[in-house]
Amino acid sequence: MIEYVLIKRNKVQRQIGVDLRMKGKIFRLDVKSIAIFLLIFGVIIGTLFANIFKGVYLNNTALSDNIDISKIGTLNINYINLLKYVLINNYKKYFLIWLFNVTILGIPFMTLFIFYHGFCAGFIIAITTMQYGMKGILLFLTYLFPQYIIYIPVYIITLWKGYEICRGMNHSTNKGMKSKLQYAIKQLPIVLILGVILFLGCILETYLNTYFIQKVSNLL
């Protein structure tokens, strides 16, 4: 009788383990799907926003001058100041992600982060297409190259690891403050490695990307 009970209990435990693993896989899939949805939704809203308010900036001389990217080809660029701006802009976003992800606000922040960048992409694509037609798409792709070959994987890994840290530290009931701190410290190597790779992207954006934009802008 005791053996029968033990066998039944082991079967139930194995089944519970399988169910939990399946739920984990489904949940991870849902997280990826939600992230993709937020990005696409941001692109759509950004495109709609640009089309709805196009009269404001296309009919405004000051605003039109500010978004006239074709003038970049004639600019004398201070690369040191540009590098400083690119570094501050990228590392501010990078460390904000990690900072928020050790708090309970990590997941809401990442949600806004993904939506915002989708919105900006949709907005910029719409504006450049309105001003330059199909050449605007070429200009947008040039704006991304080559630094986004570095940025995209860095931010995907950062967001994914940040999500795991946020769940591990703030949504786990079986971890005390000491274990949470130890868990956060263990993530420092990946933070540093991704930070170094991000620096390479900043160099590419400052020098190579500016060169490509100037060449393409001369064609517009």
C-alpha positions as a LaTeX table, in Angstrom:
\begin{tabular}{lrrr}
\hline
Residue & $x$ (\AA) & $y$ (\AA) & $z$ (\AA) \\
\hline
Met1 & 0.00 & 0.00 & 0.00 \\
Ile2 & 2.80 & 2.40 & 0.94 \\
Glu3 & 4.68 & 1.58 & $-2.27$ \\
Tyr4 & 1.51 & 2.24 & $-4.29$ \\
Val5 & 1.10 & 5.66 & $-2.64$ \\
Leu6 & 4.74 & 6.54 & $-3.27$ \\
Ile7 & 4.49 & 5.53 & $-6.94$ \\
Lys8 & 1.33 & 7.63 & $-7.38$ \\
Arg9 & 2.97 & 10.60 & $-5.67$ \\
Asn10 & 6.04 & 10.37 & $-7.90$ \\
Lys11 & 3.83 & 10.26 & $-11.00$ \\
Val12 & 1.93 & 13.34 & $-9.82$ \\
Gln13 & 5.18 & 15.21 & $-9.11$ \\
Arg14 & 6.57 & 14.33 & $-12.55$ \\
Gln15 & 3.35 & 15.48 & $-14.19$ \\
Ile16 & 3.44 & 18.75 & $-12.24$ \\
Gly17 & 7.06 & 19.25 & $-13.33$ \\
Val18 & 6.13 & 18.67 & $-16.98$ \\
Asp19 & 3.18 & 21.08 & $-16.68$ \\
Leu20 & 5.37 & 23.77 & $-15.12$ \\
Arg21 & 8.01 & 23.40 & $-17.84$ \\
Met22 & 5.35 & 23.63 & $-20.53$ \\
Lys23 & 3.87 & 26.73 & $-18.91$ \\
Gly24 & 7.36 & 28.24 & $-18.72$ \\
Lys25 & 7.92 & 27.65 & $-22.44$ \\
Ile26 & 4.52 & 29.10 & $-23.30$ \\
Phe27 & 5.16 & 32.11 & $-21.07$ \\
Arg28 & 8.58 & 32.75 & $-22.65$ \\
Leu29 & 7.01 & 32.50 & $-26.08$ \\
Asp30 & 4.33 & 34.97 & $-25.00$ \\
Val31 & 7.00 & 37.41 & $-23.77$ \\
Lys32 & 8.73 & 37.35 & $-27.16$ \\
Ser33 & 5.40 & 37.72 & $-28.95$ \\
Ile34 & 4.44 & 40.66 & $-26.74$ \\
Ala35 & 7.79 & 42.36 & $-27.42$ \\
Ile36 & 7.36 & 41.94 & $-31.19$ \\
Phe37 & 3.77 & 43.19 & $-30.95$ \\
Leu38 & 4.86 & 46.28 & $-28.98$ \\
Leu39 & 7.55 & 47.07 & $-31.55$ \\
Ile40 & 5.18 & 46.69 & $-34.52$ \\
Phe41 & 2.43 & 48.60 & $-32.73$ \\
Gly42 & 4.90 & 51.41 & $-32.04$ \\
Val43 & 5.88 & 51.53 & $-35.73$ \\
Ile44 & 2.21 & 51.75 & $-36.75$ \\
Ile45 & 1.40 & 54.51 & $-34.23$ \\
Gly46 & 4.56 & 56.44 & $-35.21$ \\
Thr47 & 3.61 & 56.24 & $-38.89$ \\
Leu48 & 0.04 & 57.35 & $-38.19$ \\
Phe49 & 1.27 & 60.20 & $-35.99$ \\
Ala50 & 3.61 & 61.43 & $-38.72$ \\
Asn51 & 0.82 & 61.34 & $-41.32$ \\
Ile52 & $-1.76$ & 63.04 & $-39.10$ \\
Phe53 & 0.55 & 65.91 & $-38.15$ \\
Lys54 & 2.55 & 66.15 & $-41.39$ \\
Gly55 & 1.11 & 69.59 & $-42.12$ \\
Val56 & 2.62 & 70.94 & $-38.92$ \\
Tyr57 & 6.24 & 70.22 & $-39.77$ \\
Leu58 & 6.14 & 70.25 & $-43.58$ \\
Asn59 & 4.54 & 73.71 & $-43.66$ \\
Asn60 & 6.74 & 75.07 & $-40.88$ \\
Thr61 & 10.02 & 76.41 & $-42.30$ \\
Ala62 & 11.95 & 76.11 & $-39.02$ \\
Leu63 & 10.88 & 72.52 & $-38.45$ \\
Ser64 & 11.49 & 71.58 & $-42.06$ \\
Asp65 & 15.03 & 72.92 & $-41.82$ \\
Asn66 & 15.61 & 70.85 & $-38.68$ \\
Ile67 & 14.56 & 67.62 & $-40.40$ \\
Asp68 & 16.20 & 68.42 & $-43.73$ \\
Ile69 & 18.74 & 65.59 & $-43.60$ \\
Ser70 & 20.03 & 66.41 & $-47.07$ \\
Lys71 & 21.97 & 69.33 & $-45.56$ \\
Ile72 & 24.17 & 66.91 & $-43.63$ \\
Gly73 & 26.30 & 66.46 & $-46.73$ \\
Thr74 & 27.54 & 70.06 & $-46.46$ \\
Leu75 & 28.14 & 70.12 & $-42.70$ \\
Asn76 & 31.56 & 70.25 & $-41.07$ \\
Ile77 & 31.20 & 67.69 & $-38.30$ \\
Asn78 & 33.07 & 67.86 & $-35.00$ \\
Tyr79 & 33.62 & 64.15 & $-34.48$ \\
Ile80 & 34.81 & 64.48 & $-30.88$ \\
Asn81 & 31.61 & 66.25 & $-29.82$ \\
Leu82 & 29.54 & 63.84 & $-31.90$ \\
Leu83 & 31.22 & 60.85 & $-30.24$ \\
Lys84 & 30.48 & 62.31 & $-26.81$ \\
Tyr85 & 26.81 & 62.75 & $-27.75$ \\
Val86 & 26.53 & 59.22 & $-29.15$ \\
Leu87 & 28.21 & 57.69 & $-26.09$ \\
Ile88 & 26.02 & 59.60 & $-23.62$ \\
Asn89 & 22.85 & 58.83 & $-25.58$ \\
Asn90 & 23.54 & 55.10 & $-25.86$ \\
Tyr91 & 24.98 & 54.44 & $-22.42$ \\
Lys92 & 22.20 & 56.43 & $-20.77$ \\
Lys93 & 19.64 & 54.07 & $-22.32$ \\
Tyr94 & 21.81 & 51.03 & $-21.66$ \\
Phe95 & 22.34 & 51.65 & $-17.95$ \\
Leu96 & 18.75 & 52.81 & $-17.44$ \\
Ile97 & 17.58 & 49.39 & $-18.60$ \\
Trp98 & 19.84 & 47.63 & $-16.09$ \\
Leu99 & 19.00 & 50.10 & $-13.33$ \\
Phe100 & 15.24 & 49.72 & $-13.74$ \\
Asn101 & 15.50 & 45.95 & $-14.00$ \\
Val102 & 16.72 & 45.58 & $-10.43$ \\
Thr103 & 13.49 & 47.27 & $-9.36$ \\
Ile104 & 9.86 & 46.31 & $-9.73$ \\
Leu105 & 9.55 & 48.94 & $-12.50$ \\
Gly106 & 11.77 & 46.94 & $-14.85$ \\
Ile107 & 9.06 & 45.28 & $-16.95$ \\
Pro108 & 6.94 & 48.48 & $-17.38$ \\
Phe109 & 10.10 & 50.38 & $-18.37$ \\
Met110 & 11.07 & 47.76 & $-20.98$ \\
Thr111 & 7.51 & 47.85 & $-22.35$ \\
Leu112 & 7.74 & 51.62 & $-22.89$ \\
Phe113 & 11.30 & 51.28 & $-24.23$ \\
Ile114 & 10.29 & 48.82 & $-26.97$ \\
Phe115 & 7.15 & 50.78 & $-27.90$ \\
Tyr116 & 9.05 & 54.09 & $-27.99$ \\
His117 & 11.73 & 52.80 & $-30.37$ \\
Gly118 & 9.08 & 51.29 & $-32.63$ \\
Phe119 & 7.27 & 54.65 & $-32.61$ \\
Cys120 & 10.46 & 56.53 & $-33.52$ \\
Ala121 & 11.23 & 54.11 & $-36.36$ \\
Gly122 & 7.73 & 54.48 & $-37.82$ \\
Phe123 & 7.83 & 58.25 & $-37.46$ \\
Ile124 & 11.22 & 58.63 & $-39.15$ \\
Ile125 & 10.32 & 56.26 & $-42.00$ \\
Ala126 & 7.11 & 58.22 & $-42.63$ \\
Ile127 & 8.84 & 61.62 & $-42.59$ \\
Thr128 & 11.71 & 60.64 & $-44.86$ \\
Thr129 & 9.32 & 58.93 & $-47.29$ \\
Met130 & 7.10 & 62.03 & $-47.43$ \\
Gln131 & 10.06 & 64.29 & $-48.16$ \\
Tyr132 & 12.15 & 62.09 & $-50.42$ \\
Gly133 & 9.82 & 59.37 & $-51.70$ \\
Met134 & 11.41 & 55.92 & $-52.07$ \\
Lys135 & 14.82 & 57.50 & $-51.53$ \\
Gly136 & 13.65 & 58.16 & $-47.99$ \\
Ile137 & 13.71 & 54.42 & $-47.28$ \\
Leu138 & 17.31 & 54.28 & $-48.49$ \\
Leu139 & 18.11 & 57.21 & $-46.23$ \\
Phe140 & 16.48 & 55.49 & $-43.25$ \\
Leu141 & 18.43 & 52.26 & $-43.86$ \\
Thr142 & 21.62 & 54.31 & $-44.18$ \\
Tyr143 & 20.79 & 55.93 & $-40.85$ \\
Leu144 & 20.84 & 52.46 & $-39.26$ \\
Phe145 & 24.01 & 51.15 & $-40.91$ \\
Pro146 & 26.43 & 49.85 & $-39.72$ \\
Gln147 & 25.98 & 50.54 & $-35.99$ \\
Tyr148 & 22.66 & 48.72 & $-35.66$ \\
Ile149 & 24.42 & 45.48 & $-36.58$ \\
Ile150 & 25.91 & 45.94 & $-33.09$ \\
Tyr151 & 23.04 & 47.73 & $-31.34$ \\
Ile152 & 20.25 & 45.29 & $-32.18$ \\
Pro153 & 21.82 & 42.13 & $-30.67$ \\
Val154 & 23.18 & 44.12 & $-27.70$ \\
Tyr155 & 19.78 & 45.55 & $-26.82$ \\
Ile156 & 17.96 & 42.27 & $-27.45$ \\
Ile157 & 20.30 & 40.45 & $-25.05$ \\
Thr158 & 20.14 & 43.35 & $-22.58$ \\
Leu159 & 16.33 & 43.39 & $-22.59$ \\
Trp160 & 16.08 & 39.61 & $-22.30$ \\
Lys161 & 18.64 & 39.33 & $-19.50$ \\
Gly162 & 17.11 & 42.36 & $-17.84$ \\
Tyr163 & 13.71 & 40.69 & $-17.97$ \\
Glu164 & 15.13 & 37.55 & $-16.34$ \\
Ile165 & 16.81 & 39.65 & $-13.64$ \\
Cys166 & 13.64 & 41.60 & $-12.97$ \\
Arg167 & 11.60 & 38.42 & $-12.58$ \\
Gly168 & 14.32 & 36.72 & $-10.54$ \\
Met169 & 14.80 & 39.62 & $-8.13$ \\
Asn170 & 11.37 & 41.23 & $-7.85$ \\
His171 & 8.84 & 38.53 & $-8.71$ \\
Ser172 & 10.33 & 35.66 & $-6.73$ \\
Thr173 & 9.01 & 35.04 & $-3.22$ \\
Asn174 & 11.76 & 32.64 & $-2.14$ \\
Lys175 & 14.70 & 35.04 & $-2.38$ \\
Gly176 & 15.87 & 37.27 & 0.45 \\
Met177 & 17.67 & 40.59 & 0.03 \\
Lys178 & 21.11 & 38.98 & 0.34 \\
Ser179 & 20.41 & 36.34 & $-2.33$ \\
Lys180 & 18.93 & 39.00 & $-4.62$ \\
Leu181 & 22.06 & 41.11 & $-4.25$ \\
Gln182 & 24.26 & 38.10 & $-5.00$ \\
Tyr183 & 22.10 & 37.32 & $-8.03$ \\
Ala184 & 22.53 & 40.90 & $-9.32$ \\
Ile185 & 26.33 & 40.81 & $-8.81$ \\
Lys186 & 26.56 & 37.62 & $-10.87$ \\
Gln187 & 25.16 & 39.57 & $-13.84$ \\
Leu188 & 28.01 & 42.12 & $-13.82$ \\
Pro189 & 30.20 & 40.22 & $-16.35$ \\
Ile190 & 27.45 & 40.23 & $-19.00$ \\
Val191 & 26.78 & 43.92 & $-18.28$ \\
Leu192 & 30.45 & 44.76 & $-18.81$ \\
Ile193 & 30.83 & 42.59 & $-21.94$ \\
Leu194 & 27.75 & 44.08 & $-23.59$ \\
Gly195 & 28.92 & 47.54 & $-22.55$ \\
Val196 & 32.24 & 47.04 & $-24.38$ \\
Ile197 & 30.45 & 45.78 & $-27.50$ \\
Leu198 & 28.12 & 48.79 & $-27.32$ \\
Phe199 & 31.17 & 51.07 & $-27.36$ \\
Leu200 & 32.16 & 49.54 & $-30.70$ \\
Gly201 & 28.71 & 50.39 & $-32.04$ \\
Cys202 & 29.15 & 53.99 & $-30.88$ \\
Ile203 & 32.43 & 54.24 & $-32.79$ \\
Leu204 & 30.77 & 52.91 & $-35.93$ \\
Glu205 & 27.88 & 55.35 & $-35.57$ \\
Thr206 & 30.17 & 58.34 & $-35.06$ \\
Tyr207 & 32.54 & 57.77 & $-37.94$ \\
Leu208 & 31.27 & 55.25 & $-40.51$ \\
Asn209 & 27.56 & 56.02 & $-40.22$ \\
Thr210 & 28.15 & 59.76 & $-40.56$ \\
Tyr211 & 30.24 & 59.14 & $-43.67$ \\
Phe212 & 27.53 & 57.01 & $-45.28$ \\
Ile213 & 24.77 & 59.50 & $-44.42$ \\
Gln214 & 26.75 & 62.35 & $-45.96$ \\
Lys215 & 27.27 & 60.38 & $-49.16$ \\
Val216 & 23.62 & 59.34 & $-49.45$ \\
Ser217 & 22.31 & 62.80 & $-48.51$ \\
Asn218 & 24.23 & 64.27 & $-51.45$ \\
Leu219 & 22.06 & 62.14 & $-53.75$ \\
Leu220 & 18.81 & 63.68 & $-52.46$ \\
\hline
\end{tabular}
